[in-house]
Amino acid sequence: MARPTDTPAWRALQSHYEKIKDLHLRRLFAEDPSRGQKLAAEGAGLYLDYSKNRITAETVGLLLQLAKERGVAERRDAMFRGEKINITEKRAVLHVALRAPKGVEIRVDGKDVVPEVHAVLDKMAQFSNRVRSGEWKGHTGKRIRNVINIGIGGSYLGPEMAYAALRDVSDRAMTFRFVANVDGAAFAEATHDLDPAETLFIISSKTFTTLETMTNAATARRWIVEKLGSDAAVARHFVAVSTNEAEVRKFGIDTANMFGFWDWVGGRYSMDSAIGLSTMIAIGPENYRELLGGFRAMDEHFCTAPLEKNLPVLMGLLTVWYNNFFGAQTIGIMPYSDNLRRFPAYLQQLQMESNGKHVDLDGNHVGVQTGPIIWGEPGTDGQHSFYQLIHQGTKLIPCDLIGFCRPLSALKEHHDLLMSNVFAQAEALAFGKTPEELKAEGSPDFQTPFRVCEGNRPTNVILADKLTPRTLGSLVALYEHNVFTQGAIWDIDSFDQWGVELGKVLAKRIIPELESSSEPDLKHDSSTNALIRRYRRLRSGR
Ligand code: G6Q
């Protein structure tokens, strides 16, 4: 495919950018009193107000033209058909099949995968009900009250985020924890106050070979066997979520207690596969089905809404607009919901692992900036820390502000305060504070330059009714397809992760050098050698 910069739409956007780059949102709103209603779209229970972006109707038209020239819709359809669009790994990309309804056919290599998806979902539901009802007992006959998911990356961030997001509909009599880091402190902290007789481990690993997960799993196994006094306890306290049956068996988990998924589910797209087992145990199969329903509603919206009303397409195009034309380096994700505290971290992996690529599908340098840096914190917390830089710093940081009309807690009086901040921040970022306004407010002249807020800081506001399982599904799918749209514009493989693979092998060379009792013959660069020697010398206190 041609480079994005070689398309007519890109060139047109470039000269359009030169014309409107200094246009202020104050002027855009003044010139069109209905802008706030016009530049908004709705789908799958989410309302997107994108009017506070530095765009005109012409910008939107050109961005949509770019989407057409880059074949976003065609690539989307190829994904939903099960074509192997992850070309570097020769794999289909079918997280959308994980929420396809029974009866829909999606074929990979001629085989309909939807019945298998539902067979796994049914098996998960049966198991979840057994754990939740107390029918599934631990080795000593006690019921399970604690669930610990051991997994990392895509086998961790989704389950942890979803549990936090949906904790109000979770079984409050149970404890859920998530261990990812190979730092022993993570395992020790997660287990220090738990009774092993009441604890179930879910070992979540697509490959079942990841160093961190396998190390934590082995430690968990020792913890259970030592505390409960028998190898036989493993069968009642461990289940696995994986695609690797042989390794699961080798670990000692009965494959009857293994929940499978497939190579066409990427790690960061797997929270609604069996990787969601901890989520299902926490919230129950009914709520889990609602979660899947939310994902599916956004899938349908992505497939059927015209591009100009298509939420993920619009958000993906706006990302390209700021990333490639304004040179913005980052996007802030600010959920105004304490339960979505881990959502920015989840999106960080989803977006940065997917679109942090420097070559296109032909293996040529992509020639433009690709995936932006994603970061964020829940509102209002962030307002009392880094928002200062967004308001008055020298960098352009487009932000997504996510809010809900109805609260989760009974403390309803808090909610208007919370939501007033969503609206106020978006307003202040867009319109700022002028010297004239400051003067009228009686601000002393000497302070004026310091108090002026230029405004023209873009935001998307995403508004939903309430943070339910269904809403969460729609929200996650919104970002999945937003990331997809960006990847299609840049013509990159959003579904491989060779950088992560490299990281997985790098430490393996150094482990024996740290572990050996005799002084190792180090052949690294002088910096690495010195660091290793220093560590070996000083660690004796361990
Ligand atoms: C996700 C990545 C990566 C992966 C972890 C865990 O897309 O591939 O984050 O999820 O490295 O891998 P396993 O599930 O195989 O342990």
XYZ file of C-alpha atoms and ligand atoms in Angstrom:
558
model
C 0.000 0.000 0.000
C 1.157 3.567 -0.662
C 2.421 5.568 2.268
C -0.333 7.538 3.988
C 1.460 10.760 3.022
C 1.162 9.847 -0.652
C -2.632 9.846 -0.660
C -4.626 12.829 -1.982
C -6.566 13.085 1.289
C -3.379 13.304 3.366
C -1.989 16.053 1.150
C -5.286 17.901 1.334
C -5.268 17.550 5.118
C -1.749 18.930 5.235
C -2.681 22.168 3.459
C -5.976 22.343 5.357
C -4.009 22.058 8.613
C -1.860 25.042 7.623
C -5.037 27.061 7.130
C -6.820 26.177 10.372
C -4.057 25.303 12.825
C -4.456 28.579 14.738
C -8.216 28.715 14.600
C -9.538 28.969 18.149
C -12.368 26.912 19.565
C -13.796 30.172 20.911
C -14.272 31.361 17.356
C -15.549 28.030 16.055
C -18.240 27.948 18.739
C -19.121 31.610 18.265
C -19.570 31.147 14.532
C -21.808 28.130 14.853
C -24.149 28.124 17.849
C -25.253 24.557 17.143
C -21.731 23.127 16.904
C -22.132 21.299 20.227
C -25.076 19.316 18.882
C -23.734 18.871 15.372
C -20.372 17.411 16.252
C -21.695 14.582 18.370
C -22.526 10.972 17.663
C -24.143 8.133 19.536
C -23.868 4.373 19.452
C -24.067 1.286 21.668
C -25.176 3.365 24.637
C -22.303 5.859 24.391
C -22.565 9.516 23.464
C -19.482 11.120 21.961
C -19.214 14.911 21.993
C -16.308 15.721 19.713
C -17.239 19.341 19.162
C -14.381 20.630 21.340
C -11.813 19.468 18.819
C -9.822 21.778 16.577
C -11.738 20.814 13.483
C -14.181 22.253 11.003
C -16.715 20.475 8.806
C -14.004 20.445 6.138
C -11.562 18.689 8.496
C -14.106 15.970 9.191
C -14.796 15.573 5.479
C -11.114 15.226 4.666
C -10.488 12.773 7.513
C -13.404 10.649 6.292
C -11.948 10.819 2.815
C -8.646 9.590 4.245
C -10.485 6.667 5.880
C -11.946 5.800 2.479
C -8.623 6.061 0.664
C -6.932 3.864 3.295
C -9.690 1.228 3.072
C -10.692 1.302 6.758
C -14.110 -0.229 6.068
C -12.672 -2.942 3.818
C -10.064 -3.897 6.409
C -12.737 -3.930 9.126
C -14.861 -6.275 7.021
C -11.849 -8.534 6.414
C -11.301 -8.751 10.176
C -14.928 -9.693 10.833
C -14.762 -12.322 8.039
C -11.856 -14.031 9.804
C -9.217 -13.174 7.221
C -5.627 -13.388 8.406
C -5.081 -9.673 8.780
C -2.334 -10.210 11.367
C 0.026 -10.841 8.512
C 3.311 -11.103 10.402
C 1.964 -14.012 12.452
C -0.354 -15.246 9.698
C -3.322 -15.175 12.068
C -6.934 -14.154 11.950
C -7.884 -11.369 14.371
C -11.166 -12.422 15.826
C -11.767 -10.972 19.256
C -15.092 -9.972 17.713
C -15.983 -13.686 17.502
C -15.718 -13.894 21.308
C -18.975 -11.972 21.578
C -20.695 -13.169 18.422
C -24.177 -14.527 19.122
C -24.929 -18.213 18.690
C -25.880 -18.944 15.109
C -23.590 -16.388 13.484
C -20.907 -18.072 11.391
C -17.316 -16.865 11.456
C -14.868 -19.154 9.730
C -11.139 -19.566 10.246
C -9.528 -21.973 7.769
C -13.000 -23.136 6.800
C -14.123 -23.914 10.355
C -16.886 -21.996 12.112
C -15.390 -20.851 15.421
C -18.553 -19.509 17.068
C -19.772 -22.881 18.472
C -16.390 -23.370 20.234
C -16.630 -19.883 21.709
C -20.010 -20.715 23.195
C -18.838 -24.112 24.439
C -16.068 -22.379 26.424
C -18.481 -19.722 27.693
C -20.841 -22.465 28.894
C -17.996 -24.289 30.622
C -16.903 -21.029 32.290
C -20.472 -20.380 33.429
C -20.812 -23.831 34.967
C -17.539 -23.484 36.795
C -18.291 -19.935 37.954
C -21.638 -21.026 39.346
C -20.004 -23.898 41.210
C -17.450 -21.575 42.797
C -19.965 -18.835 43.570
C -22.447 -21.248 45.125
C -19.800 -22.985 47.242
C -20.343 -26.302 45.488
C -16.721 -26.293 44.314
C -14.745 -27.023 47.454
C -11.094 -26.690 48.302
C -8.935 -29.661 49.273
C -9.953 -29.544 52.946
C -13.654 -29.219 52.142
C -13.875 -25.464 52.731
C -15.605 -23.308 50.121
C -13.566 -20.965 47.936
C -13.661 -17.364 49.103
C -10.572 -15.988 47.392
C -9.666 -15.995 43.727
C -6.195 -15.001 42.567
C -5.573 -14.506 38.874
C -1.926 -15.079 38.002
C -1.067 -13.665 34.589
C 0.648 -10.682 33.022
C 0.102 -8.217 30.156
C -2.995 -9.177 28.238
C -3.645 -11.980 30.715
C -3.826 -9.518 33.596
C -4.720 -5.939 32.697
C -8.219 -6.718 31.391
C -9.283 -8.920 34.326
C -7.898 -6.480 36.873
C -9.496 -3.475 35.173
C -12.850 -5.249 34.735
C -12.965 -6.366 38.367
C -12.313 -2.852 39.606
C -14.841 -1.429 37.154
C -17.596 -3.865 38.071
C -16.904 -4.432 41.736
C -20.319 -3.075 42.717
C -21.997 -6.033 40.966
C -19.392 -8.530 42.171
C -19.866 -11.098 44.918
C -18.810 -9.004 47.904
C -18.283 -12.093 50.061
C -15.363 -13.064 47.868
C -11.901 -11.555 47.496
C -10.296 -11.111 44.071
C -6.628 -10.359 43.556
C -4.337 -10.147 40.570
C -0.681 -11.085 40.558
C 1.381 -10.099 37.536
C 4.810 -8.861 38.548
C 7.584 -11.400 39.078
C 8.645 -9.258 42.047
C 7.971 -11.628 44.950
C 6.359 -8.735 46.808
C 3.342 -9.031 44.498
C 2.671 -12.664 45.383
C 3.472 -12.167 49.063
C 1.133 -9.176 49.313
C -1.702 -10.931 47.481
C -1.609 -13.969 49.764
C -0.402 -12.749 53.158
C -3.864 -12.522 54.731
C -5.580 -15.371 52.877
C -6.396 -18.879 53.981
C -4.936 -21.260 51.367
C -7.765 -23.706 52.037
C -10.182 -21.092 50.675
C -8.038 -19.839 47.785
C -8.338 -20.674 44.100
C -5.630 -19.746 41.616
C -6.450 -19.094 37.987
C -3.249 -19.401 35.993
C -3.915 -17.260 32.930
C -1.411 -17.492 30.139
C -2.036 -17.895 26.451
C 1.335 -19.577 25.936
C 1.773 -21.012 29.447
C 5.495 -20.296 29.120
C 5.741 -16.632 30.216
C 8.514 -16.315 32.795
C 6.673 -14.087 35.267
C 3.478 -16.108 35.214
C 5.181 -19.481 35.414
C 7.365 -18.298 38.305
C 4.357 -16.982 40.227
C 2.373 -20.132 39.389
C 5.157 -22.365 40.745
C 5.295 -20.270 43.924
C 1.515 -20.533 44.278
C 1.740 -24.292 43.840
C 4.378 -24.544 46.594
C 2.288 -22.275 48.846
C -0.785 -24.489 48.450
C 1.064 -27.807 48.753
C 3.105 -26.710 51.804
C 0.175 -25.163 53.640
C -2.342 -27.880 52.827
C 0.182 -30.696 53.109
C -0.555 -32.583 49.909
C 0.128 -32.547 46.177
C -3.464 -33.627 45.712
C -4.549 -30.112 46.752
C -3.403 -28.758 43.383
C -6.434 -30.253 41.650
C -8.879 -28.283 43.837
C -6.960 -25.007 44.006
C -5.725 -24.478 40.450
C -7.414 -23.977 37.124
C -5.806 -22.760 33.915
C -6.752 -20.448 31.085
C -4.545 -21.128 28.111
C -4.170 -22.263 24.523
C -1.357 -24.675 25.491
C -2.846 -27.934 26.735
C 0.477 -29.781 26.926
C 2.083 -27.212 29.250
C -1.034 -27.019 31.427
C -0.897 -30.804 31.875
C 2.815 -30.637 32.626
C 2.154 -28.109 35.392
C -0.201 -30.609 37.004
C -3.560 -29.045 36.244
C -6.215 -31.464 35.030
C -7.162 -30.296 31.538
C -10.793 -30.776 32.556
C -10.157 -27.610 34.569
C -8.592 -25.774 31.680
C -10.479 -23.079 29.797
C -9.249 -22.654 26.274
C -8.982 -19.913 23.762
C -7.365 -19.609 20.371
C -4.407 -18.140 18.543
C -6.759 -15.691 16.821
C -7.303 -13.876 20.132
C -4.472 -11.444 20.843
C -3.486 -11.087 24.511
C -4.562 -7.446 24.752
C -7.862 -8.311 23.056
C -8.627 -11.253 25.331
C -10.475 -9.891 28.366
C -13.758 -11.277 27.021
C -12.294 -14.719 26.263
C -11.677 -17.337 28.970
C -9.109 -14.846 30.288
C -12.229 -13.243 31.754
C -12.849 -16.238 34.040
C -12.075 -14.232 37.195
C -14.459 -11.535 35.938
C -17.201 -14.106 35.437
C -16.687 -15.615 38.880
C -16.807 -12.119 40.369
C -19.903 -10.794 38.596
C -21.689 -14.040 37.636
C -22.528 -15.441 34.200
C -25.599 -13.230 33.710
C -23.645 -10.026 34.148
C -20.844 -11.451 32.013
C -23.341 -11.997 29.202
C -24.325 -8.346 29.575
C -20.663 -7.391 29.261
C -20.427 -9.395 26.039
C -23.652 -7.760 24.867
C -22.017 -4.353 25.263
C -19.018 -5.436 23.222
C -21.338 -6.828 20.553
C -23.430 -3.651 20.404
C -20.272 -1.626 19.654
C -19.129 -4.227 17.094
C -22.458 -3.802 15.323
C -22.189 -0.038 15.482
C -18.637 -0.170 14.075
C -19.820 -2.380 11.215
C -23.036 -0.638 10.312
C -22.936 3.058 11.266
C -21.904 5.337 8.400
C -18.318 6.485 8.880
C -19.374 10.047 9.696
C -21.456 8.789 12.626
C -19.185 5.929 13.606
C -17.735 6.497 17.079
C -14.560 4.411 16.839
C -13.853 5.683 13.321
C -14.281 9.319 14.384
C -12.072 8.842 17.447
C -9.419 7.014 15.444
C -9.373 9.766 12.821
C -9.119 12.492 15.457
C -6.132 10.682 16.926
C -4.491 10.692 13.507
C -5.337 14.391 13.120
C -3.541 15.426 16.311
C -0.784 12.819 16.108
C 0.201 13.432 12.505
C -0.744 17.009 11.773
C -0.468 18.850 15.097
C 2.463 16.666 16.170
C 0.799 15.776 19.482
C 2.752 13.038 21.204
C 0.252 11.807 23.765
C -3.400 11.337 24.564
C -4.737 11.603 28.097
C -7.480 9.233 29.208
C -9.402 10.626 32.155
C -12.301 8.511 33.377
C -14.454 10.394 35.863
C -15.150 7.173 37.707
C -13.112 5.748 40.522
C -14.056 2.247 39.363
C -12.297 2.960 36.071
C -9.050 3.693 37.900
C -7.237 1.007 35.918
C -8.823 1.854 32.579
C -5.939 4.115 31.443
C -3.443 1.318 32.181
C -5.599 -1.120 30.241
C -5.804 1.254 27.278
C -2.097 1.897 27.474
C -1.419 -1.704 26.528
C -4.294 -1.913 24.070
C -3.148 1.127 22.139
C 0.601 1.246 22.583
C 1.238 -2.450 22.013
C -1.085 -2.420 19.021
C 0.090 0.711 17.276
C 3.638 1.148 18.545
C 5.024 0.028 15.165
C 7.498 1.587 12.764
C 6.967 -0.433 9.599
C 3.942 -0.896 7.376
C 2.455 -4.152 6.150
C 5.021 -4.290 3.333
C 7.844 -4.062 5.857
C 8.772 -0.521 4.833
C 9.295 2.303 7.263
C 5.881 3.804 7.764
C 7.232 7.318 7.220
C 4.897 9.054 9.690
C 4.365 9.053 13.421
C 2.294 6.074 14.606
C 0.715 5.249 17.971
C 0.596 8.071 20.500
C 1.623 7.671 24.130
C -1.417 6.821 26.211
C -1.642 7.707 29.875
C -4.120 8.975 32.407
C -5.646 8.943 35.840
C -9.192 9.149 37.044
C -10.809 12.541 37.436
C -10.937 14.418 39.663
C -7.601 13.143 41.038
C -5.617 14.212 37.973
C -6.972 17.759 38.213
C -4.992 18.272 41.397
C -1.776 17.116 39.801
C -0.906 17.111 36.108
C -3.878 18.971 34.591
C -1.898 22.175 35.189
C 0.377 21.230 32.293
C -2.579 20.461 30.052
C -4.165 23.860 30.812
C -1.113 26.098 30.710
C 1.876 24.076 29.509
C 3.449 24.301 26.079
C 2.399 20.854 24.872
C -0.801 19.941 23.091
C -2.448 17.014 24.885
C -5.819 15.926 23.533
C -7.846 14.199 26.250
C -10.773 11.829 26.450
C -12.992 12.642 29.425
C -15.328 9.778 30.288
C -18.344 10.329 32.514
C -21.579 8.649 33.577
C -24.984 10.191 34.160
C -25.948 7.920 37.026
C -23.723 7.084 39.974
C -22.852 3.655 41.303
C -22.752 4.635 44.923
C -25.628 5.626 47.165
C -23.817 8.900 47.851
C -25.711 10.606 45.067
C -24.790 14.114 46.211
C -21.187 13.369 45.194
C -22.119 12.666 41.619
C -23.122 16.162 40.535
C -19.851 17.406 41.996
C -17.920 14.777 40.053
C -19.731 15.433 36.790
C -19.548 19.208 37.132
C -15.804 18.704 36.849
C -16.100 16.795 33.560
C -18.057 19.620 31.988
C -15.983 22.365 33.604
C -12.665 20.865 32.557
C -13.757 20.361 28.950
C -15.073 23.921 28.893
C -11.980 25.451 30.489
C -9.614 23.498 28.263
C -11.471 24.643 25.158
C -12.135 28.269 25.989
C -9.494 29.144 28.544
C -9.372 32.464 30.325
C -8.587 35.697 28.470
C -6.827 38.802 29.866
C -10.108 40.699 29.441
C -11.998 38.159 31.503
C -9.340 38.290 34.187
C -9.482 42.067 34.291
C -13.263 42.005 34.585
C -12.899 39.597 37.492
C -10.622 42.082 39.240
C -7.418 40.109 38.875
C -4.361 42.323 39.557
C -2.575 43.317 36.355
C 0.799 41.854 37.345
C -0.773 38.400 37.603
C -2.490 38.512 34.224
C 0.180 36.794 32.107
C 0.439 33.987 34.629
C -3.273 33.448 34.993
C -4.177 33.518 31.323
C -5.249 30.131 30.007
C -5.017 30.098 26.244
C -7.634 27.404 25.795
C -7.913 25.636 22.440
C -7.000 22.386 24.230
C -9.061 19.638 22.580
C -11.174 17.048 24.347
C -13.608 14.302 23.528
C -16.324 13.833 26.115
C -17.773 10.339 26.281
C -20.979 10.182 28.242
C -22.846 7.022 29.179
C -25.833 6.286 31.344
C -24.142 4.238 34.079
C -21.074 2.071 34.449
C -22.720 -1.328 34.036
C -21.221 -4.524 32.577
C -22.863 -3.639 29.265
C -21.437 -0.112 29.246
C -17.978 -1.410 30.039
C -18.175 -3.833 27.102
C -19.163 -1.014 24.734
C -16.437 1.255 26.062
C -13.682 -1.337 25.644
C -14.869 -2.241 22.142
C -14.994 1.477 21.291
C -11.289 1.746 21.999
C -10.467 -1.585 20.320
C -11.990 -0.338 17.085
C -10.563 3.158 17.527
C -7.108 1.543 17.664
C -8.016 -0.561 14.630
C -8.966 2.550 12.653
C -5.639 4.239 13.418
C -3.725 1.094 12.417
C -5.630 0.902 9.134
C -4.792 4.531 8.295
C -1.096 3.924 8.952
C -1.253 0.468 7.295
C 0.506 -1.239 10.178
C -0.028 -4.623 11.824
C -1.859 -3.667 15.014
C -1.990 -7.286 16.135
C 1.602 -8.458 16.491
C 4.035 -7.504 19.269
C 7.572 -8.418 18.301
C 8.988 -5.900 20.761
C 7.277 -7.759 23.612
C 8.639 -11.066 22.303
C 12.133 -9.588 22.376
C 11.645 -8.561 26.006
C 10.573 -12.113 26.833
C 13.937 -13.563 25.756
C 16.321 -10.817 26.871
C 16.371 -11.547 30.598
C 16.886 -15.259 30.017
C 20.562 -14.763 29.180
C 21.204 -12.798 32.367
C 19.307 -15.009 34.831
C 22.071 -17.686 35.053
C 24.687 -14.964 35.411
C 22.865 -13.661 38.482
C 22.165 -17.108 39.873
C 25.568 -18.758 39.439
C 27.549 -19.263 42.642
C 30.886 -18.650 40.919
C 31.871 -15.340 39.312
C 30.368 -15.483 35.766
C 32.381 -14.634 32.685
C 30.397 -11.573 31.580
C 30.401 -10.649 27.912
C 27.978 -7.732 27.862
C 28.879 -4.079 27.327
C 30.848 -2.438 30.134
C 27.764 -0.801 31.643
C 25.747 -4.036 31.890
C 28.773 -5.920 33.216
C 29.345 -3.331 35.938
C 25.677 -3.306 36.956
C 25.567 -7.093 37.203
C 28.789 -7.197 39.275
C 27.521 -4.497 41.599
C 24.197 -6.279 42.059
C 25.958 -9.598 42.812
C 28.180 -7.878 45.377
C 25.424 -5.999 47.171
C 22.542 -8.435 47.147
C 23.902 -10.732 49.839
C 21.439 -9.309 52.328
C 18.570 -11.003 50.445
C -0.543 -9.027 24.478
C 0.867 -9.389 24.585
C 1.356 -9.638 25.985
C 0.886 -10.964 26.580
C 1.699 -11.251 27.834
C 1.297 -12.553 28.488
O -1.111 -8.756 23.451
O 1.153 -10.423 23.737
O 1.000 -8.602 26.869
O -0.482 -10.919 26.868
O 3.062 -11.278 27.516
O 1.428 -13.628 27.620
P 0.828 -15.024 27.986
O -0.650 -14.892 28.102
O 1.241 -15.956 26.901
O 1.419 -15.414 29.324
